[in-house]
Tab-separated table of C-alpha atoms in Angstrom:
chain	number	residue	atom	x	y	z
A	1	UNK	CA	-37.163	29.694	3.481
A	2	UNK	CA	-34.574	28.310	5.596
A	3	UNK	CA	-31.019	28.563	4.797
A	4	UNK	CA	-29.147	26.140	2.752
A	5	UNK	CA	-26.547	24.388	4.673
A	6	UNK	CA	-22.998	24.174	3.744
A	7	UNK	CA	-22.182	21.105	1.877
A	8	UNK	CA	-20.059	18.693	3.724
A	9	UNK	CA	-17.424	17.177	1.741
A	10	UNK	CA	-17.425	13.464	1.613
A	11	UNK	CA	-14.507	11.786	3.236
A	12	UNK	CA	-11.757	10.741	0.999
A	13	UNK	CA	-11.546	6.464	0.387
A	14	UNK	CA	-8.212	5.019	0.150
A	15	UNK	CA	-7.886	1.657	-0.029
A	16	UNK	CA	-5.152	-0.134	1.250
A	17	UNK	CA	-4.562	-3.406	-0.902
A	18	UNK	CA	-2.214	-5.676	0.631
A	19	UNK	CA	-1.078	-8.187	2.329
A	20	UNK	CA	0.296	-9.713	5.917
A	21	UNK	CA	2.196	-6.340	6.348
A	22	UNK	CA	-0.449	-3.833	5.466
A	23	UNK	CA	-3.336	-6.051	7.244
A	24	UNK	CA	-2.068	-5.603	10.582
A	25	UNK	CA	-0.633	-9.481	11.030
A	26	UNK	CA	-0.858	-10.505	14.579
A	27	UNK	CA	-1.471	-6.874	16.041
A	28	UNK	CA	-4.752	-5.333	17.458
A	29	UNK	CA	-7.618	-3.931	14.996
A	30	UNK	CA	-6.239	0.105	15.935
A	31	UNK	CA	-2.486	-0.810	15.757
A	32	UNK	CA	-2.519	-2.104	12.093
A	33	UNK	CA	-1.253	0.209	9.297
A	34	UNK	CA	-4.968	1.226	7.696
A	35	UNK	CA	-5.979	2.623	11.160
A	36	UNK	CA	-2.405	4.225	12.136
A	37	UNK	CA	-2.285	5.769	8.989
A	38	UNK	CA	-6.224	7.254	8.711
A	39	UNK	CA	-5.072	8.479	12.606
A	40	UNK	CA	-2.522	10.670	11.569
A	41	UNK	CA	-4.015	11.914	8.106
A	42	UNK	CA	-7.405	12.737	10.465
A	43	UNK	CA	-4.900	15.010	12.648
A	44	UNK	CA	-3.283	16.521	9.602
A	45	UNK	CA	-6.700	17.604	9.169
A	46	UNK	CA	-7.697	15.327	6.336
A	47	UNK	CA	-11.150	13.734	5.819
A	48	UNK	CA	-10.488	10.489	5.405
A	49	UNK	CA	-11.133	6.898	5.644
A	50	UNK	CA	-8.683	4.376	4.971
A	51	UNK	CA	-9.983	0.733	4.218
A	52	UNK	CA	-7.870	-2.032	4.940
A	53	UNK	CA	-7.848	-4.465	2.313
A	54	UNK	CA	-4.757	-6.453	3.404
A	55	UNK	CA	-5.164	-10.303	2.670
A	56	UNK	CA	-2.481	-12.209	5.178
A	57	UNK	CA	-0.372	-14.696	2.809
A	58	UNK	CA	-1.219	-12.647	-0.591
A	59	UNK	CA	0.690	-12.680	-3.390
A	60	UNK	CA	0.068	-10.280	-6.314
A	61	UNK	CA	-1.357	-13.400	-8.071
A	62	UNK	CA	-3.984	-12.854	-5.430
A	63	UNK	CA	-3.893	-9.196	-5.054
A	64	UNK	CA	-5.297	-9.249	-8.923
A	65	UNK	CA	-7.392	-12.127	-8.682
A	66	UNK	CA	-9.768	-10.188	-5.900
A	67	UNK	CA	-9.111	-7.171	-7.040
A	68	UNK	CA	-12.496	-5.567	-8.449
A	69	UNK	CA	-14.374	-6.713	-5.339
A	70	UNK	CA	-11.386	-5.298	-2.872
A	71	UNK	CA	-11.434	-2.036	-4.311
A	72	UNK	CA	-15.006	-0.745	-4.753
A	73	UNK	CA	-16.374	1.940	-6.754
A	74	UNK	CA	-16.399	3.692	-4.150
A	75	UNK	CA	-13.044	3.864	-3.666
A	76	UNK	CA	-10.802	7.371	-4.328
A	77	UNK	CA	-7.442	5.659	-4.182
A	78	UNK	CA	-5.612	2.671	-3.542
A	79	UNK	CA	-1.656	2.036	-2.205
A	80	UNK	CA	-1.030	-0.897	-3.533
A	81	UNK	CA	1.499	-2.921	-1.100
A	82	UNK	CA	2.195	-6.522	-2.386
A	83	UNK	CA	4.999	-9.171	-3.619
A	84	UNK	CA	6.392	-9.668	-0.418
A	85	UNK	CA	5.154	-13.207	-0.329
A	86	UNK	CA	5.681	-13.808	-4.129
A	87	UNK	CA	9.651	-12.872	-3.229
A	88	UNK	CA	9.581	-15.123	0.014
A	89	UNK	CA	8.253	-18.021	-1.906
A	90	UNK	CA	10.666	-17.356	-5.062
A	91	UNK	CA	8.003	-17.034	-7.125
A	92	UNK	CA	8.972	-16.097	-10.985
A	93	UNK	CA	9.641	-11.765	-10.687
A	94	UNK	CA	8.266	-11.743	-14.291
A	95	UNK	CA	4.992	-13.232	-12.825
A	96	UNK	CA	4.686	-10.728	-10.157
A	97	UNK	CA	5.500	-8.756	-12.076
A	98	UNK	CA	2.983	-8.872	-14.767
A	99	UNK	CA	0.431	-9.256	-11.661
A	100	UNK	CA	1.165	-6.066	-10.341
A	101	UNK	CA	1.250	-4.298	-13.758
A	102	UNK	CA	-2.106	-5.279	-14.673
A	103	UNK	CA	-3.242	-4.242	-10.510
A	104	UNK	CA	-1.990	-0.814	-11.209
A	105	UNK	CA	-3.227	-0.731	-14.642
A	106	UNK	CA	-6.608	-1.105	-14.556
A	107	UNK	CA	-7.007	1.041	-11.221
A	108	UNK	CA	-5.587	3.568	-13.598
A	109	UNK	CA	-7.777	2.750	-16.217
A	110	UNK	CA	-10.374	3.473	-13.647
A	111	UNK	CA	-9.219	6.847	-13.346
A	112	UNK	CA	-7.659	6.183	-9.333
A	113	UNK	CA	-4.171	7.589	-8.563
A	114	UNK	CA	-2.603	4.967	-7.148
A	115	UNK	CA	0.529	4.608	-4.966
A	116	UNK	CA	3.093	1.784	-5.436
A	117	UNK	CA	4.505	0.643	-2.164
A	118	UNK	CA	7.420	-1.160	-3.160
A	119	UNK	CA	9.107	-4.155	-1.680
A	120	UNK	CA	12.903	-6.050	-1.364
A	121	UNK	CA	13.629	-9.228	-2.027
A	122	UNK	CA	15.668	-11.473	0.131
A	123	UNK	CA	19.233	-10.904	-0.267
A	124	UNK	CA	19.813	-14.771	-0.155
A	125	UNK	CA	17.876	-15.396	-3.821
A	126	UNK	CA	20.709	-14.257	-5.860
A	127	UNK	CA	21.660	-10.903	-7.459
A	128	UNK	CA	19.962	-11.424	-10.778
A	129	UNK	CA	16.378	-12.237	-8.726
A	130	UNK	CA	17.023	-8.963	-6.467
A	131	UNK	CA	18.013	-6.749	-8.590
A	132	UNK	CA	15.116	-7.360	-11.075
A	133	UNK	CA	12.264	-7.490	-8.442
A	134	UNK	CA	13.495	-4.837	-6.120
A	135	UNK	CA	13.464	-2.588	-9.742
A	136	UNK	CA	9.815	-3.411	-10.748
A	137	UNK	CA	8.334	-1.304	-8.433
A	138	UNK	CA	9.604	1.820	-9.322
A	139	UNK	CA	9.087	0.667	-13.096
A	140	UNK	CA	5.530	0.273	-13.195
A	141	UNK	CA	4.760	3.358	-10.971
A	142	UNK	CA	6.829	5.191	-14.127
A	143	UNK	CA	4.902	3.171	-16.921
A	144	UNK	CA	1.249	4.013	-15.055
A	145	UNK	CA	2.297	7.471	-13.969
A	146	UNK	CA	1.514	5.950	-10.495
A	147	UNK	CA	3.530	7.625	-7.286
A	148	UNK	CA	6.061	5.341	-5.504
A	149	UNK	CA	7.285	4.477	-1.899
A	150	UNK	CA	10.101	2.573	-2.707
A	151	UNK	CA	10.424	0.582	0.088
A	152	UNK	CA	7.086	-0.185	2.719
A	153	UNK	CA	9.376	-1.117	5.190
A	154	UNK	CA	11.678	1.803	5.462
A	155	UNK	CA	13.808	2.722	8.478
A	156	UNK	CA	12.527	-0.200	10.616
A	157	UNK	CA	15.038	-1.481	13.225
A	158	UNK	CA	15.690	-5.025	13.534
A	159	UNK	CA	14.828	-5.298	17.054
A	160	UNK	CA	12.123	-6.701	19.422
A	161	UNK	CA	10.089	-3.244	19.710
A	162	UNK	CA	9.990	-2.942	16.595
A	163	UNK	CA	9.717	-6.209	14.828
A	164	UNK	CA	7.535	-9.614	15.635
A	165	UNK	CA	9.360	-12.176	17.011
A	166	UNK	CA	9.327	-13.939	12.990
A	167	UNK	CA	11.946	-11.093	12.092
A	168	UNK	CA	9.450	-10.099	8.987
A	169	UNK	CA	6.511	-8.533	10.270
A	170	UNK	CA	6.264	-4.845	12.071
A	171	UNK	CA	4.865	-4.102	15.756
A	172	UNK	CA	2.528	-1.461	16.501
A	173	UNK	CA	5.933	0.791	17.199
A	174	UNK	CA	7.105	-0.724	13.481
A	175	UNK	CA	3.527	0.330	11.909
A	176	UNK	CA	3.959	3.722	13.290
A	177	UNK	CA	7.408	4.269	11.344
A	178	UNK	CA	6.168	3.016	8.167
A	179	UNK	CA	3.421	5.528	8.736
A	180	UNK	CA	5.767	8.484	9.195
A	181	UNK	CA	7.664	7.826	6.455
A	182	UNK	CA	4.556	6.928	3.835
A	183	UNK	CA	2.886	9.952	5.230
A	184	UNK	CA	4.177	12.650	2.839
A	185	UNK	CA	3.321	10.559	-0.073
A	186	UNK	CA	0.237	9.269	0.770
A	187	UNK	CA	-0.621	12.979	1.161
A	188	UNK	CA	0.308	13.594	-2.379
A	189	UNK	CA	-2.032	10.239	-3.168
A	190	UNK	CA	-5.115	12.663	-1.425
A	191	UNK	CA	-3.873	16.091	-3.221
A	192	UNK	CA	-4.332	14.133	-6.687
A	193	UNK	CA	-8.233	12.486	-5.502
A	194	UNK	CA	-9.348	15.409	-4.710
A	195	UNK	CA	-8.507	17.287	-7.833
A	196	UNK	CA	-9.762	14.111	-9.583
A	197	UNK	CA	-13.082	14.322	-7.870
A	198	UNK	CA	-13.173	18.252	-8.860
């Protein structure tokens, strides 16, 4: 009889749900976030893939709406980065809000660990608007026992290597510091799959 071989564990699926920022908005296929980040999680020596299910323009209105056909069952978890465009539109927080609470919620339900990837609103909407949506985040990843990265676009310069010439969206060089920073957490997201999956 030959020998069994070893079993070869299945690469990890995370799915990236998001939007313009996640999606890798006017940049090459390898430079957006999904692929920088599966880069340096491959030479951290984990198997994984990560899926890019960014939607440029999405709002968590449509983040929820496609939902169940963005995040397969084959998926082993999902960061969940969106409300950027709900904030620059001035859309109702309570409506985003609610969006992004029922998101999280029924990936939970699904038994997923998810991580939040939280957002800021534009300082020019007023105090009561900022305070309430830049909050949520952190909220719902409590309520869902969800992890958190408060802010996606953490320790980006404002400048022209860094940032497209619309001030919002991240270059390659920009990608690659939201990937360092995520990094740590993201690697907590793969610590809790795996013990899900046993």
């Amino acid at each position: 009889m030959a020998p069994a071989s070893p079993a070869v564990a299945e690469p990890l699926r995370i799915v990236a749900l998001g939007d313009s920022l996640s999606a890798g908005y006017q940049l090459p296929v390898a430079a957006a976030f999904p692929v920088q980040l599966e880069a340096a999680l491959t030479e951290r020596g984990h198997e994984v893939e990560v899926v890019n299910a960014g939607v440029s323009g999405d709002t968590t209105s449509g983040g929820l709406a496609r939902l169940d056909w963005s995040v397969g069952e084959d998926a082993d978890a999902v960061i969940v980065e969106l409300g950027a465009n709900d904030a620059l539109r001035g859309l109702p927080v309570a409506s985003a809000r609610s969006n992004l609470e029922a998101i999280v919620s029924r990936l939970r339900e699904r038994g997923l660990p998810v991580l939040v990837a939280g957002m800021r609103a534009p300082r020019n909407l007023g105090p009561d608007y900022v305070e309430a949506f830049d909050a949520m985040f952190g909220e719902i990843a409590e309520t869902h026992d969800a992890l958190l990265y408060p802010y996606f676009l953490e320790g980006i310069p404002m400048s022209a290597e860094t940032v497209l010439p619309d001030g919002i969206h991240p270059t390659a060089k920009g990608v690659a510091i939201i990937v360092e920073g995520i990094l740590p957490r993201v690697e907590e997201l793969i610590a809790q799959a795996r013990a899900a999956k046993g």
